[in-house]
């Protein structure tokens, strides 16, 4: 199946990437709102009077106030947001120029490589806060406490963990979608290259046929010769 005959498949993949990007935005917004509620609840509960959590910790790399042995790297969130914004704006502009890019293989492949590299780097970086931090097992967060304040904090922590894991998962889904679009772009590139070769060969053949039909004048300009080959010999015959 030629990609050039089904360009809408490629467009469908691009729209799916925008959809996944929007889902990630919703999940990241939910995660930050949950974190903000957690901070407000923690600071107002007075469970740890000497500890005051700043909401900016979400974007910083430092030990967790309640667990100093655990380092949380929130700096990758900034890079993740940069990737999301670039992808959302870039892909919308990409789709608007879709017809033009479809016939320019090199630009098509370079754009796909660029977005793939963005999401792959963001996906790898997003593992850091969880492997070096609280982990990816949200079900291990205990929410069964006798103190209602502690229970609420644990529930907020579990919700934030779940939204972050979901965001990470959808981020890697987008990596897979960019692999698919990159393969389609590569196939389209090979089709365009082959079409150009065929066009070049056809133009060469047409030029040779035209030249063979046109008369060739001698240097004196008074006689006209046609060059043909005798069917029974390899020797050219003039007549």
GROMACS .gro file of C-alpha atoms in nm:
model
  239
    1UNK     CA    1   0.000   0.000   0.000
    2UNK     CA    2   0.155   0.327  -0.109
    3UNK     CA    3   0.160   0.609   0.144
    4UNK     CA    4   0.105   0.861  -0.135
    5UNK     CA    5  -0.233   0.704  -0.211
    6UNK     CA    6  -0.344   0.730   0.151
    7UNK     CA    7  -0.217   1.066   0.282
    8UNK     CA    8  -0.516   1.092   0.515
    9UNK     CA    9  -0.372   0.805   0.722
   10UNK     CA   10  -0.074   1.026   0.797
   11UNK     CA   11  -0.302   1.319   0.879
   12UNK     CA   12  -0.501   1.094   1.112
   13UNK     CA   13  -0.181   1.008   1.303
   14UNK     CA   14  -0.098   1.379   1.336
   15UNK     CA   15  -0.444   1.454   1.473
   16UNK     CA   16  -0.406   1.164   1.718
   17UNK     CA   17  -0.081   1.321   1.838
   18UNK     CA   18  -0.260   1.651   1.902
   19UNK     CA   19  -0.533   1.464   2.093
   20UNK     CA   20  -0.278   1.284   2.310
   21UNK     CA   21  -0.103   1.616   2.372
   22UNK     CA   22  -0.431   1.769   2.492
   23UNK     CA   23  -0.491   1.471   2.723
   24UNK     CA   24  -0.143   1.518   2.869
   25UNK     CA   25  -0.219   1.887   2.930
   26UNK     CA   26  -0.536   1.795   3.121
   27UNK     CA   27  -0.349   1.536   3.328
   28UNK     CA   28  -0.064   1.774   3.406
   29UNK     CA   29  -0.308   2.047   3.508
   30UNK     CA   30  -0.488   1.798   3.733
   31UNK     CA   31  -0.157   1.691   3.885
   32UNK     CA   32  -0.054   2.047   3.969
   33UNK     CA   33  -0.397   2.136   4.112
   34UNK     CA   34  -0.382   1.823   4.328
   35UNK     CA   35  -0.032   1.917   4.442
   36UNK     CA   36  -0.151   2.268   4.531
   37UNK     CA   37  -0.439   2.125   4.734
   38UNK     CA   38  -0.196   1.888   4.905
   39UNK     CA   39   0.035   2.176   5.002
   40UNK     CA   40  -0.252   2.387   5.133
   41UNK     CA   41  -0.389   2.096   5.334
   42UNK     CA   42  -0.047   2.003   5.468
   43UNK     CA   43   0.045   2.355   5.577
   44UNK     CA   44  -0.293   2.415   5.740
   45UNK     CA   45  -0.300   2.080   5.921
   46UNK     CA   46  -0.003   2.163   6.149
   47UNK     CA   47   0.096   1.797   6.151
   48UNK     CA   48   0.456   1.908   6.109
   49UNK     CA   49   0.471   2.255   6.264
   50UNK     CA   50   0.835   2.308   6.171
   51UNK     CA   51   0.785   2.214   5.807
   52UNK     CA   52   0.634   2.452   5.555
   53UNK     CA   53   0.605   2.331   5.196
   54UNK     CA   54   0.630   2.581   4.913
   55UNK     CA   55   0.430   2.512   4.598
   56UNK     CA   56   0.737   2.597   4.389
   57UNK     CA   57   0.886   2.268   4.507
   58UNK     CA   58   0.687   2.111   4.224
   59UNK     CA   59   0.940   2.258   3.978
   60UNK     CA   60   1.259   2.218   4.185
   61UNK     CA   61   1.512   1.947   4.260
   62UNK     CA   62   1.549   1.897   4.632
   63UNK     CA   63   1.477   1.644   4.910
   64UNK     CA   64   1.117   1.602   5.009
   65UNK     CA   65   1.043   1.796   5.330
   66UNK     CA   66   0.873   1.497   5.493
   67UNK     CA   67   1.126   1.243   5.361
   68UNK     CA   68   1.475   1.398   5.341
   69UNK     CA   69   1.625   1.074   5.210
   70UNK     CA   70   1.412   1.100   4.894
   71UNK     CA   71   1.513   1.351   4.626
   72UNK     CA   72   1.240   1.481   4.399
   73UNK     CA   73   1.351   1.632   4.067
   74UNK     CA   74   1.074   1.863   3.954
   75UNK     CA   75   1.292   2.041   3.699
   76UNK     CA   76   1.195   1.789   3.434
   77UNK     CA   77   0.839   1.921   3.458
   78UNK     CA   78   0.957   2.247   3.305
   79UNK     CA   79   1.107   2.062   3.008
   80UNK     CA   80   0.792   1.852   2.978
   81UNK     CA   81   0.577   2.166   2.955
   82UNK     CA   82   0.812   2.315   2.695
   83UNK     CA   83   0.777   1.999   2.485
   84UNK     CA   84   0.397   2.007   2.517
   85UNK     CA   85   0.372   2.372   2.410
   86UNK     CA   86   0.612   2.326   2.115
   87UNK     CA   87   0.425   2.016   2.004
   88UNK     CA   88   0.081   2.172   2.030
   89UNK     CA   89   0.172   2.487   1.840
   90UNK     CA   90   0.407   2.314   1.597
   91UNK     CA   91   0.170   2.032   1.508
   92UNK     CA   92  -0.120   2.270   1.449
   93UNK     CA   93   0.100   2.470   1.210
   94UNK     CA   94   0.222   2.139   1.067
   95UNK     CA   95  -0.132   2.023   0.987
   96UNK     CA   96  -0.218   2.359   0.830
   97UNK     CA   97   0.077   2.312   0.588
   98UNK     CA   98   0.009   1.943   0.550
   99UNK     CA   99  -0.038   1.932   0.172
  100UNK     CA  100   0.283   2.124   0.111
  101UNK     CA  101   0.491   1.914   0.351
  102UNK     CA  102   0.353   1.593   0.203
  103UNK     CA  103   0.538   1.666  -0.122
  104UNK     CA  104   0.866   1.771   0.045
  105UNK     CA  105   1.015   1.452   0.183
  106UNK     CA  106   1.323   1.597   0.350
  107UNK     CA  107   1.129   1.857   0.548
  108UNK     CA  108   0.871   1.593   0.638
  109UNK     CA  109   1.132   1.357   0.784
  110UNK     CA  110   1.319   1.634   0.967
  111UNK     CA  111   0.998   1.755   1.132
  112UNK     CA  112   0.910   1.402   1.243
  113UNK     CA  113   1.260   1.343   1.381
  114UNK     CA  114   1.243   1.673   1.569
  115UNK     CA  115   0.913   1.595   1.743
  116UNK     CA  116   1.014   1.234   1.809
  117UNK     CA  117   1.335   1.353   1.979
  118UNK     CA  118   1.135   1.599   2.192
  119UNK     CA  119   0.892   1.340   2.324
  120UNK     CA  120   1.152   1.068   2.368
  121UNK     CA  121   1.373   1.298   2.575
  122UNK     CA  122   1.074   1.414   2.780
  123UNK     CA  123   0.962   1.055   2.836
  124UNK     CA  124   1.304   0.947   2.960
  125UNK     CA  125   1.341   1.257   3.178
  126UNK     CA  126   0.999   1.202   3.336
  127UNK     CA  127   1.115   0.872   3.482
  128UNK     CA  128   1.365   1.054   3.702
  129UNK     CA  129   1.130   1.210   3.959
  130UNK     CA  130   0.968   0.873   4.018
  131UNK     CA  131   1.265   0.638   4.016
  132UNK     CA  132   1.464   0.875   4.239
  133UNK     CA  133   1.152   0.990   4.426
  134UNK     CA  134   0.840   0.823   4.564
  135UNK     CA  135   0.816   0.564   4.287
  136UNK     CA  136   0.555   0.455   4.034
  137UNK     CA  137   0.351   0.225   4.262
  138UNK     CA  138   0.062   0.449   4.353
  139UNK     CA  139  -0.128   0.158   4.508
  140UNK     CA  140   0.139   0.135   4.779
  141UNK     CA  141   0.035   0.472   4.922
  142UNK     CA  142  -0.160   0.390   5.237
  143UNK     CA  143  -0.485   0.585   5.271
  144UNK     CA  144  -0.628   0.401   5.572
  145UNK     CA  145  -0.557   0.622   5.871
  146UNK     CA  146  -0.757   0.708   6.179
  147UNK     CA  147  -0.665   1.075   6.148
  148UNK     CA  148  -0.889   1.231   5.877
  149UNK     CA  149  -0.628   1.494   5.792
  150UNK     CA  150  -0.364   1.231   5.726
  151UNK     CA  151  -0.613   1.029   5.522
  152UNK     CA  152  -0.695   1.330   5.306
  153UNK     CA  153  -0.326   1.402   5.249
  154UNK     CA  154  -0.267   1.040   5.152
  155UNK     CA  155  -0.561   1.044   4.910
  156UNK     CA  156  -0.430   1.363   4.746
  157UNK     CA  157  -0.083   1.210   4.717
  158UNK     CA  158  -0.232   0.897   4.558
  159UNK     CA  159  -0.436   1.104   4.313
  160UNK     CA  160  -0.132   1.307   4.211
  161UNK     CA  161   0.070   0.989   4.167
  162UNK     CA  162  -0.201   0.837   3.947
  163UNK     CA  163  -0.229   1.146   3.725
  164UNK     CA  164   0.150   1.165   3.687
  165UNK     CA  165   0.172   0.799   3.589
  166UNK     CA  166  -0.113   0.847   3.341
  167UNK     CA  167   0.062   1.153   3.195
  168UNK     CA  168   0.385   0.957   3.165
  169UNK     CA  169   0.200   0.672   2.991
  170UNK     CA  170   0.031   0.901   2.739
  171UNK     CA  171   0.367   1.068   2.677
  172UNK     CA  172   0.512   0.734   2.569
  173UNK     CA  173   0.202   0.667   2.359
  174UNK     CA  174   0.289   0.987   2.174
  175UNK     CA  175   0.644   0.858   2.127
  176UNK     CA  176   0.493   0.550   1.960
  177UNK     CA  177   0.271   0.767   1.740
  178UNK     CA  178   0.574   0.965   1.627
  179UNK     CA  179   0.752   0.641   1.540
  180UNK     CA  180   0.454   0.552   1.318
  181UNK     CA  181   0.445   0.895   1.151
  182UNK     CA  182   0.823   0.882   1.104
  183UNK     CA  183   0.793   0.546   0.926
  184UNK     CA  184   0.516   0.683   0.703
  185UNK     CA  185   0.732   0.989   0.626
  186UNK     CA  186   1.024   0.760   0.538
  187UNK     CA  187   0.804   0.556   0.307
  188UNK     CA  188   0.673   0.874   0.146
  189UNK     CA  189   1.031   0.990   0.094
  190UNK     CA  190   1.125   0.670  -0.087
  191UNK     CA  191   0.816   0.700  -0.307
  192UNK     CA  192   0.902   1.057  -0.401
  193UNK     CA  193   1.262   0.958  -0.479
  194UNK     CA  194   1.144   0.671  -0.702
  195UNK     CA  195   0.892   0.898  -0.875
  196UNK     CA  196   1.165   1.152  -0.945
  197UNK     CA  197   1.389   0.881  -1.091
  198UNK     CA  198   1.110   0.759  -1.318
  199UNK     CA  199   1.030   1.115  -1.425
  200UNK     CA  200   1.397   1.178  -1.503
  201UNK     CA  201   1.423   0.855  -1.704
  202UNK     CA  202   1.105   0.931  -1.894
  203UNK     CA  203   1.227   1.281  -1.979
  204UNK     CA  204   1.557   1.136  -2.099
  205UNK     CA  205   1.377   0.884  -2.320
  206UNK     CA  206   1.154   1.156  -2.463
  207UNK     CA  207   1.453   1.374  -2.537
  208UNK     CA  208   1.634   1.090  -2.714
  209UNK     CA  209   1.326   1.010  -2.923
  210UNK     CA  210   1.288   1.378  -3.014
  211UNK     CA  211   1.653   1.406  -3.111
  212UNK     CA  212   1.632   1.094  -3.327
  213UNK     CA  213   1.338   1.239  -3.518
  214UNK     CA  214   1.491   1.581  -3.576
  215UNK     CA  215   1.710   1.612  -3.890
  216UNK     CA  216   2.080   1.683  -3.841
  217UNK     CA  217   2.242   1.930  -4.082
  218UNK     CA  218   2.596   1.898  -4.203
  219UNK     CA  219   2.856   2.166  -4.145
  220UNK     CA  220   2.793   2.302  -4.498
  221UNK     CA  221   2.424   2.341  -4.429
  222UNK     CA  222   2.327   2.218  -4.776
  223UNK     CA  223   2.263   1.850  -4.713
  224UNK     CA  224   2.039   1.670  -4.464
  225UNK     CA  225   2.130   1.331  -4.322
  226UNK     CA  226   1.922   1.090  -4.117
  227UNK     CA  227   2.112   0.837  -3.911
  228UNK     CA  228   1.959   0.492  -3.892
  229UNK     CA  229   2.087   0.146  -3.838
  230UNK     CA  230   2.058  -0.123  -4.095
  231UNK     CA  231   1.863  -0.417  -3.967
  232UNK     CA  232   2.116  -0.656  -4.107
  233UNK     CA  233   2.431  -0.482  -4.000
  234UNK     CA  234   2.583  -0.280  -3.722
  235UNK     CA  235   2.720  -0.034  -3.974
  236UNK     CA  236   2.532   0.301  -3.991
  237UNK     CA  237   2.367   0.380  -4.323
  238UNK     CA  238   2.324   0.731  -4.462
  239UNK     CA  239   2.054   0.808  -4.714
   0.00000   0.00000   0.00000
